[in-house]
Amino acid sequence: MRLVRADLPGGGRGPAAPAAVRRARVRRTALIGVPVAAVLAAGVIVPGSLHLGGASGQGVRAGGHQDTGPREKPQWMPLVPGTTENLSATVDRIVLAAAAQPSLTPRQDQFIYIKSKVSFLRVGTNPATRKTDTWITPLHTRQIWKSPDGEKGFLYEPGGALSDVEPDGTDLDHGPGVSGDTRHSYNSMKALPTDPDALLKRLYQGGKRGNPDDDWMAFKEINSLLSEQIAPSATSAALYKVAARIPGVELVPKANDADGRQGIAIAFTRASTRHEWIFDKDTYAYLGQRQVLVQEEEGLKPGTVVGQTTVIERAVTDAKKELPDGKRL
């Protein structure tokens, strides 16, 4: 049996990482090209000062290796300031929209399937100049399968062209003796409390609300839970609700997703980069994410989009590499 639904709500360097960053554990698949839209999720250090994800950058390759691939001129648009005005009321509407969505419920022998269009920042060594280079990949399709317990998976992203992603797909199984971080699996998501106070305490992982590093880690943890995942409606609604209680979270009244659809965004700015969750401006349904520079970095001016994603489809399938229509990859 295959369950399918598209456009579900919710579902991305200093000398020493702060304690909150050190608490974040990195699963093996963090290096397997997760888009910068999910850059919030876990800890790959990005050389230089371009601050995609604080001291983390899931999907951003560390430098020091030869790397080539397709490139495109980064998208730019006038920077719309964030505000806390109407934040609470807007989040309430997002929460209602999320809670109203029917939930997909996978069996433990099934797989969560996410198809998205992504573009992300890459850092590598230019073979011609032997210097570190930074560029944005063209928008391309990404498909991923994950087991509910987070132990098995498969990634198909030929347009990503990362050196550790096979053109025919990459197996993400942990395998015998391989320990993975499954905190962001469907099973872990389902076990989260929906009481706002209890959930917020869980998200801060012992950190202190009002401490900038801990606030960032709490926001990033929500993104990690919702990126390339499905969630019970009550859980995704609760996560959005507590996001509004994190200091530094703002409303961006105008934001476009990777398909050019107009919406609004719930955002958090970390160093030079604003991380946005984009929602339809009328229905408040989740559309995607993007990362926008708010300060000039690496020769890129404010308003430059350095990462984005649009969720095309979420579904439950019976096997890895099985598509929602029953066909095989």
CSV table of C-alpha atoms in Angstrom, one decimal:
chain,number,residue,atom,x,y,z
A,1,MET,CA,0.0,0.0,0.0
A,2,ARG,CA,1.3,3.4,-0.9
A,3,LEU,CA,0.1,6.6,0.7
A,4,VAL,CA,0.7,9.9,-1.1
A,5,ARG,CA,0.2,13.5,-0.4
A,6,ALA,CA,1.9,16.6,-1.9
A,7,ASP,CA,2.6,20.0,-0.4
A,8,LEU,CA,2.3,19.0,3.3
A,9,PRO,CA,3.2,21.7,5.8
A,10,GLY,CA,6.7,21.4,7.3
A,11,GLY,CA,7.2,19.1,5.9
A,12,GLY,CA,19.0,24.3,6.7
A,13,ARG,CA,33.4,29.5,12.1
A,14,GLY,CA,35.3,30.5,14.9
A,15,PRO,CA,38.2,28.9,16.6
A,16,ALA,CA,35.9,26.8,18.8
A,17,ALA,CA,32.3,25.8,18.4
A,18,PRO,CA,30.0,27.0,21.2
A,19,ALA,CA,28.7,24.4,23.6
A,20,ALA,CA,25.3,24.4,21.9
A,21,VAL,CA,27.0,23.4,18.6
A,22,ARG,CA,29.0,20.7,20.3
A,23,ARG,CA,25.8,19.2,21.6
A,24,ALA,CA,24.5,18.7,18.0
A,25,ARG,CA,25.5,15.2,16.8
A,26,VAL,CA,26.1,14.6,13.1
A,27,ARG,CA,24.7,11.6,11.4
A,28,ARG,CA,26.6,10.0,8.6
A,29,THR,CA,24.3,11.2,5.9
A,30,ALA,CA,24.9,14.8,6.7
A,31,LEU,CA,27.7,14.7,4.1
A,32,ILE,CA,25.5,13.2,1.4
A,33,GLY,CA,24.5,16.4,-0.2
A,34,VAL,CA,21.4,17.5,1.8
A,35,PRO,CA,20.3,20.8,0.3
A,36,VAL,CA,21.2,24.1,1.9
A,37,ALA,CA,17.5,24.3,2.5
A,38,ALA,CA,18.3,21.7,5.1
A,39,VAL,CA,21.5,23.4,6.0
A,40,LEU,CA,20.2,23.9,9.5
A,41,ALA,CA,20.3,20.3,10.3
A,42,ALA,CA,23.7,19.2,11.3
A,43,GLY,CA,27.4,20.0,11.6
A,44,VAL,CA,29.6,20.2,8.5
A,45,ILE,CA,32.1,23.1,9.0
A,46,VAL,CA,32.1,25.6,6.1
A,47,PRO,CA,35.5,27.2,5.5
A,48,GLY,CA,35.5,31.0,5.4
A,49,SER,CA,32.9,33.3,7.0
A,50,LEU,CA,29.8,32.6,4.9
A,51,HIS,CA,27.6,31.5,7.8
A,52,LEU,CA,25.2,28.9,6.4
A,53,GLY,CA,23.9,27.3,9.5
A,54,GLY,CA,26.2,28.9,12.1
A,55,ALA,CA,28.9,26.3,12.6
A,56,SER,CA,27.0,23.8,10.5
A,57,GLY,CA,26.1,23.2,6.9
A,58,GLN,CA,24.3,20.1,6.0
A,59,GLY,CA,24.7,19.7,2.3
A,60,VAL,CA,27.7,22.1,2.1
A,61,ARG,CA,30.9,20.3,1.3
A,62,ALA,CA,33.9,21.2,3.3
A,63,GLY,CA,36.8,22.4,1.2
A,64,GLY,CA,40.1,20.7,0.5
A,65,HIS,CA,39.0,18.4,-2.3
A,66,GLN,CA,38.8,18.9,-6.0
A,67,ASP,CA,35.3,19.5,-7.0
A,68,THR,CA,33.6,20.6,-10.2
A,69,GLY,CA,30.0,20.7,-11.3
A,70,PRO,CA,27.3,22.8,-12.9
A,71,ARG,CA,27.0,26.4,-11.6
A,72,GLU,CA,24.6,29.3,-12.1
A,73,LYS,CA,24.5,32.9,-11.2
A,74,PRO,CA,22.9,33.3,-7.7
A,75,GLN,CA,19.4,34.6,-7.6
A,76,TRP,CA,19.1,38.1,-6.1
A,77,MET,CA,16.2,40.1,-5.0
A,78,PRO,CA,15.7,43.3,-2.9
A,79,LEU,CA,16.0,42.3,0.8
A,80,VAL,CA,12.7,42.5,2.7
A,81,PRO,CA,13.3,43.4,6.3
A,82,GLY,CA,12.0,41.0,9.0
A,83,THR,CA,9.7,42.1,11.8
A,84,THR,CA,8.1,40.8,14.9
A,85,GLU,CA,4.9,42.7,14.1
A,86,ASN,CA,2.0,40.2,13.4
A,87,LEU,CA,4.4,37.3,14.0
A,88,SER,CA,2.2,35.7,16.6
A,89,ALA,CA,-1.0,36.0,14.6
A,90,THR,CA,0.7,34.7,11.5
A,91,VAL,CA,2.1,31.7,13.3
A,92,ASP,CA,-1.4,31.0,14.7
A,93,ARG,CA,-2.7,30.8,11.2
A,94,ILE,CA,0.2,28.5,10.1
A,95,VAL,CA,-0.5,26.3,13.2
A,96,LEU,CA,-4.2,26.0,12.2
A,97,ALA,CA,-3.3,25.1,8.6
A,98,ALA,CA,-0.8,22.4,9.8
A,99,ALA,CA,-3.2,20.9,12.3
A,100,ALA,CA,-5.9,20.6,9.7
A,101,GLN,CA,-3.8,18.5,7.4
A,102,PRO,CA,-4.4,14.7,7.5
A,103,SER,CA,-1.3,12.8,8.6
A,104,LEU,CA,0.5,10.2,6.7
A,105,THR,CA,1.3,7.2,8.9
A,106,PRO,CA,4.0,4.8,7.7
A,107,ARG,CA,4.3,1.2,8.9
A,108,GLN,CA,7.7,0.3,10.3
A,109,ASP,CA,8.4,-1.8,7.1
A,110,GLN,CA,7.6,1.1,4.8
A,111,PHE,CA,9.6,4.2,3.7
A,112,ILE,CA,9.0,7.9,3.7
A,113,TYR,CA,9.5,9.4,0.3
A,114,ILE,CA,10.3,13.1,-0.3
A,115,LYS,CA,10.7,14.7,-3.7
A,116,SER,CA,11.9,18.3,-3.9
A,117,LYS,CA,13.6,20.8,-6.1
A,118,VAL,CA,16.8,22.1,-4.5
A,119,SER,CA,19.7,24.5,-5.1
A,120,PHE,CA,22.5,24.8,-2.6
A,121,LEU,CA,25.8,26.4,-2.0
A,122,ARG,CA,29.0,24.4,-2.6
A,123,VAL,CA,32.5,24.9,-1.4
A,124,GLY,CA,35.4,23.1,-3.1
A,125,THR,CA,38.9,23.4,-4.6
A,126,ASN,CA,39.0,24.7,-8.2
A,127,PRO,CA,41.2,22.2,-10.1
A,128,ALA,CA,42.5,24.9,-12.4
A,129,THR,CA,43.5,27.5,-9.7
A,130,ARG,CA,43.9,25.1,-6.7
A,131,LYS,CA,42.0,27.7,-4.7
A,132,THR,CA,38.9,27.3,-2.6
A,133,ASP,CA,35.8,28.2,-4.7
A,134,THR,CA,32.2,28.9,-3.7
A,135,TRP,CA,29.2,28.6,-6.0
A,136,ILE,CA,25.5,27.8,-6.2
A,137,THR,CA,24.2,24.7,-8.0
A,138,PRO,CA,21.4,25.0,-10.5
A,139,LEU,CA,17.9,24.1,-9.3
A,140,HIS,CA,17.5,20.3,-9.6
A,141,THR,CA,15.4,17.4,-8.4
A,142,ARG,CA,16.2,15.4,-5.3
A,143,GLN,CA,14.5,12.2,-4.1
A,144,ILE,CA,15.0,10.5,-0.8
A,145,TRP,CA,13.6,7.5,1.0
A,146,LYS,CA,13.9,7.1,4.8
A,147,SER,CA,12.7,4.3,7.0
A,148,PRO,CA,10.6,5.4,10.0
A,149,ASP,CA,13.3,4.4,12.4
A,150,GLY,CA,15.9,6.4,10.5
A,151,GLU,CA,18.2,3.3,10.0
A,152,LYS,CA,17.7,2.8,6.3
A,153,GLY,CA,17.4,5.1,3.3
A,154,PHE,CA,18.3,5.9,-0.3
A,155,LEU,CA,19.2,9.2,-2.1
A,156,TYR,CA,18.8,9.9,-5.8
A,157,GLU,CA,20.1,13.3,-6.8
A,158,PRO,CA,22.0,13.1,-10.1
A,159,GLY,CA,21.9,16.9,-10.4
A,160,GLY,CA,23.7,17.4,-7.1
A,161,ALA,CA,27.0,16.1,-8.6
A,162,LEU,CA,28.6,15.8,-5.2
A,163,SER,CA,31.6,13.5,-5.1
A,164,ASP,CA,30.0,11.1,-2.6
A,165,VAL,CA,26.7,10.9,-4.4
A,166,GLU,CA,26.5,8.1,-7.0
A,167,PRO,CA,24.8,8.9,-10.3
A,168,ASP,CA,22.6,5.9,-9.9
A,169,GLY,CA,21.8,6.8,-6.3
A,170,THR,CA,23.4,6.4,-2.9
A,171,ASP,CA,22.4,3.9,-0.2
A,172,LEU,CA,22.0,5.5,3.2
A,173,ASP,CA,21.6,2.4,5.3
A,174,HIS,CA,23.6,2.6,8.5
A,175,GLY,CA,24.5,-1.1,8.3
A,176,PRO,CA,26.0,-3.5,10.8
A,177,GLY,CA,28.2,-1.7,13.4
A,178,VAL,CA,27.4,1.7,12.0
A,179,SER,CA,25.8,4.0,14.5
A,180,GLY,CA,23.6,6.8,13.1
A,181,ASP,CA,21.9,9.7,14.8
A,182,THR,CA,18.1,8.9,14.5
A,183,ARG,CA,16.9,11.9,16.6
A,184,HIS,CA,15.2,13.3,13.5
A,185,SER,CA,13.5,10.1,12.3
A,186,TYR,CA,9.7,9.7,12.0
A,187,ASN,CA,9.6,7.6,15.1
A,188,SER,CA,11.5,10.2,17.1
A,189,MET,CA,9.2,12.9,15.7
A,190,LYS,CA,6.1,11.0,16.7
A,191,ALA,CA,7.4,10.6,20.3
A,192,LEU,CA,7.8,14.4,20.8
A,193,PRO,CA,5.6,16.1,23.3
A,194,THR,CA,3.0,18.5,21.9
A,195,ASP,CA,2.7,20.5,25.1
A,196,PRO,CA,4.5,23.8,24.2
A,197,ASP,CA,6.5,24.1,27.4
A,198,ALA,CA,7.7,20.5,27.3
A,199,LEU,CA,8.5,20.7,23.6
A,200,LEU,CA,10.4,23.9,23.9
A,201,LYS,CA,12.5,22.4,26.8
A,202,ARG,CA,13.2,19.4,24.5
A,203,LEU,CA,14.3,21.6,21.6
A,204,TYR,CA,16.7,23.7,23.8
A,205,GLN,CA,18.5,20.5,24.9
A,206,GLY,CA,19.5,22.0,28.2
A,207,GLY,CA,20.3,25.4,26.7
A,208,LYS,CA,18.9,28.7,27.9
A,209,ARG,CA,16.2,30.7,26.1
A,210,GLY,CA,17.6,34.1,25.3
A,211,ASN,CA,21.1,32.9,24.7
A,212,PRO,CA,21.8,33.6,21.0
A,213,ASP,CA,23.6,30.3,20.4
A,214,ASP,CA,20.9,28.3,22.2
A,215,ASP,CA,18.1,30.1,20.4
A,216,TRP,CA,19.8,29.3,17.1
A,217,MET,CA,20.1,25.6,18.1
A,218,ALA,CA,16.4,25.4,19.0
A,219,PHE,CA,15.4,26.9,15.7
A,220,LYS,CA,17.8,24.7,13.8
A,221,GLU,CA,16.4,21.6,15.7
A,222,ILE,CA,12.9,22.4,14.4
A,223,ASN,CA,14.3,22.6,10.9
A,224,SER,CA,16.1,19.3,11.4
A,225,LEU,CA,12.9,17.6,12.5
A,226,LEU,CA,10.8,19.0,9.6
A,227,SER,CA,13.3,18.8,6.7
A,228,GLU,CA,12.8,15.8,4.4
A,229,GLN,CA,10.4,14.2,6.8
A,230,ILE,CA,6.7,13.7,7.5
A,231,ALA,CA,5.2,14.5,10.9
A,232,PRO,CA,1.9,13.9,12.6
A,233,SER,CA,-0.3,17.0,12.1
A,234,ALA,CA,-0.3,17.8,15.9
A,235,THR,CA,3.5,17.6,16.0
A,236,SER,CA,4.2,19.9,13.1
A,237,ALA,CA,1.6,22.3,14.4
A,238,ALA,CA,3.3,22.3,17.9
A,239,LEU,CA,6.7,22.8,16.4
A,240,TYR,CA,5.5,25.9,14.5
A,241,LYS,CA,3.8,27.2,17.5
A,242,VAL,CA,6.9,27.1,19.8
A,243,ALA,CA,9.0,28.6,17.0
A,244,ALA,CA,7.3,31.9,17.6
A,245,ARG,CA,8.6,31.8,21.2
A,246,ILE,CA,12.2,31.6,20.2
A,247,PRO,CA,14.0,35.0,20.6
A,248,GLY,CA,15.2,36.2,17.2
A,249,VAL,CA,12.5,34.6,15.1
A,250,GLU,CA,10.8,37.1,12.7
A,251,LEU,CA,8.2,37.4,10.1
A,252,VAL,CA,9.2,38.2,6.6
A,253,PRO,CA,6.1,39.6,4.9
A,254,LYS,CA,7.2,38.8,1.4
A,255,ALA,CA,9.2,35.7,0.3
A,256,ASN,CA,9.3,33.6,-2.9
A,257,ASP,CA,9.9,29.8,-3.0
A,258,ALA,CA,12.1,28.1,-5.6
A,259,ASP,CA,9.1,27.9,-7.9
A,260,GLY,CA,8.6,31.6,-7.7
A,261,ARG,CA,5.4,31.3,-5.7
A,262,GLN,CA,4.8,34.3,-3.4
A,263,GLY,CA,4.4,33.7,0.3
A,264,ILE,CA,5.5,34.9,3.7
A,265,ALA,CA,8.3,33.5,5.8
A,266,ILE,CA,9.2,32.6,9.4
A,267,ALA,CA,12.9,33.3,9.7
A,268,PHE,CA,15.9,33.4,11.9
A,269,THR,CA,19.1,35.3,11.1
A,270,ARG,CA,22.5,33.8,12.0
A,271,ALA,CA,25.5,35.9,11.2
A,272,SER,CA,25.2,36.9,7.5
A,273,THR,CA,22.4,34.5,6.6
A,274,ARG,CA,18.7,34.6,7.1
A,275,HIS,CA,17.1,31.1,7.2
A,276,GLU,CA,13.4,31.2,6.0
A,277,TRP,CA,10.5,28.8,6.1
A,278,ILE,CA,8.1,29.9,3.4
A,279,PHE,CA,4.3,29.5,3.5
A,280,ASP,CA,1.6,30.4,1.1
A,281,LYS,CA,0.4,33.9,1.8
A,282,ASP,CA,-3.3,32.9,1.6
A,283,THR,CA,-3.6,29.3,2.7
A,284,TYR,CA,-0.5,29.3,5.1
A,285,ALA,CA,0.5,25.9,3.7
A,286,TYR,CA,4.2,25.1,3.7
A,287,LEU,CA,6.0,25.8,0.4
A,288,GLY,CA,9.7,25.4,1.0
A,289,GLN,CA,12.7,27.1,2.4
A,290,ARG,CA,15.5,29.4,1.4
A,291,GLN,CA,18.7,31.0,2.8
A,292,VAL,CA,19.2,34.7,2.0
A,293,LEU,CA,22.3,36.9,2.7
A,294,VAL,CA,21.6,39.9,4.9
A,295,GLN,CA,25.2,41.1,4.7
A,296,GLU,CA,27.8,41.0,2.0
A,297,GLU,CA,29.8,37.8,2.1
A,298,GLU,CA,32.4,36.3,-0.3
A,299,GLY,CA,31.6,39.0,-2.8
A,300,LEU,CA,27.9,38.2,-2.7
A,301,LYS,CA,25.6,41.1,-1.8
A,302,PRO,CA,22.7,41.2,0.6
A,303,GLY,CA,19.6,39.7,-1.0
A,304,THR,CA,21.5,36.9,-2.7
A,305,VAL,CA,19.7,33.5,-2.3
A,306,VAL,CA,22.4,31.0,-1.4
A,307,GLY,CA,20.1,28.0,-0.9
A,308,GLN,CA,16.5,27.1,-1.5
A,309,THR,CA,14.1,24.1,-1.8
A,310,THR,CA,10.6,23.4,-2.8
A,311,VAL,CA,8.8,20.2,-1.6
A,312,ILE,CA,7.1,18.7,-4.6
A,313,GLU,CA,5.7,15.5,-3.0
A,314,ARG,CA,5.7,13.6,0.2
A,315,ALA,CA,4.5,10.0,0.3
A,316,VAL,CA,4.8,6.6,2.0
A,317,THR,CA,6.1,3.7,-0.2
A,318,ASP,CA,6.6,0.0,0.4
A,319,ALA,CA,10.3,-0.1,-0.6
A,320,LYS,CA,13.3,2.0,-1.3
A,321,LYS,CA,13.4,3.3,-4.9
A,322,GLU,CA,9.7,2.7,-5.2
A,323,LEU,CA,7.8,5.8,-6.6
A,324,PRO,CA,4.4,6.9,-5.3
A,325,ASP,CA,2.8,5.6,-8.5
A,326,GLY,CA,4.2,2.1,-7.9
A,327,LYS,CA,6.9,2.3,-10.5
A,328,ARG,CA,10.6,1.8,-9.7
A,329,LEU,CA,13.4,4.4,-9.9
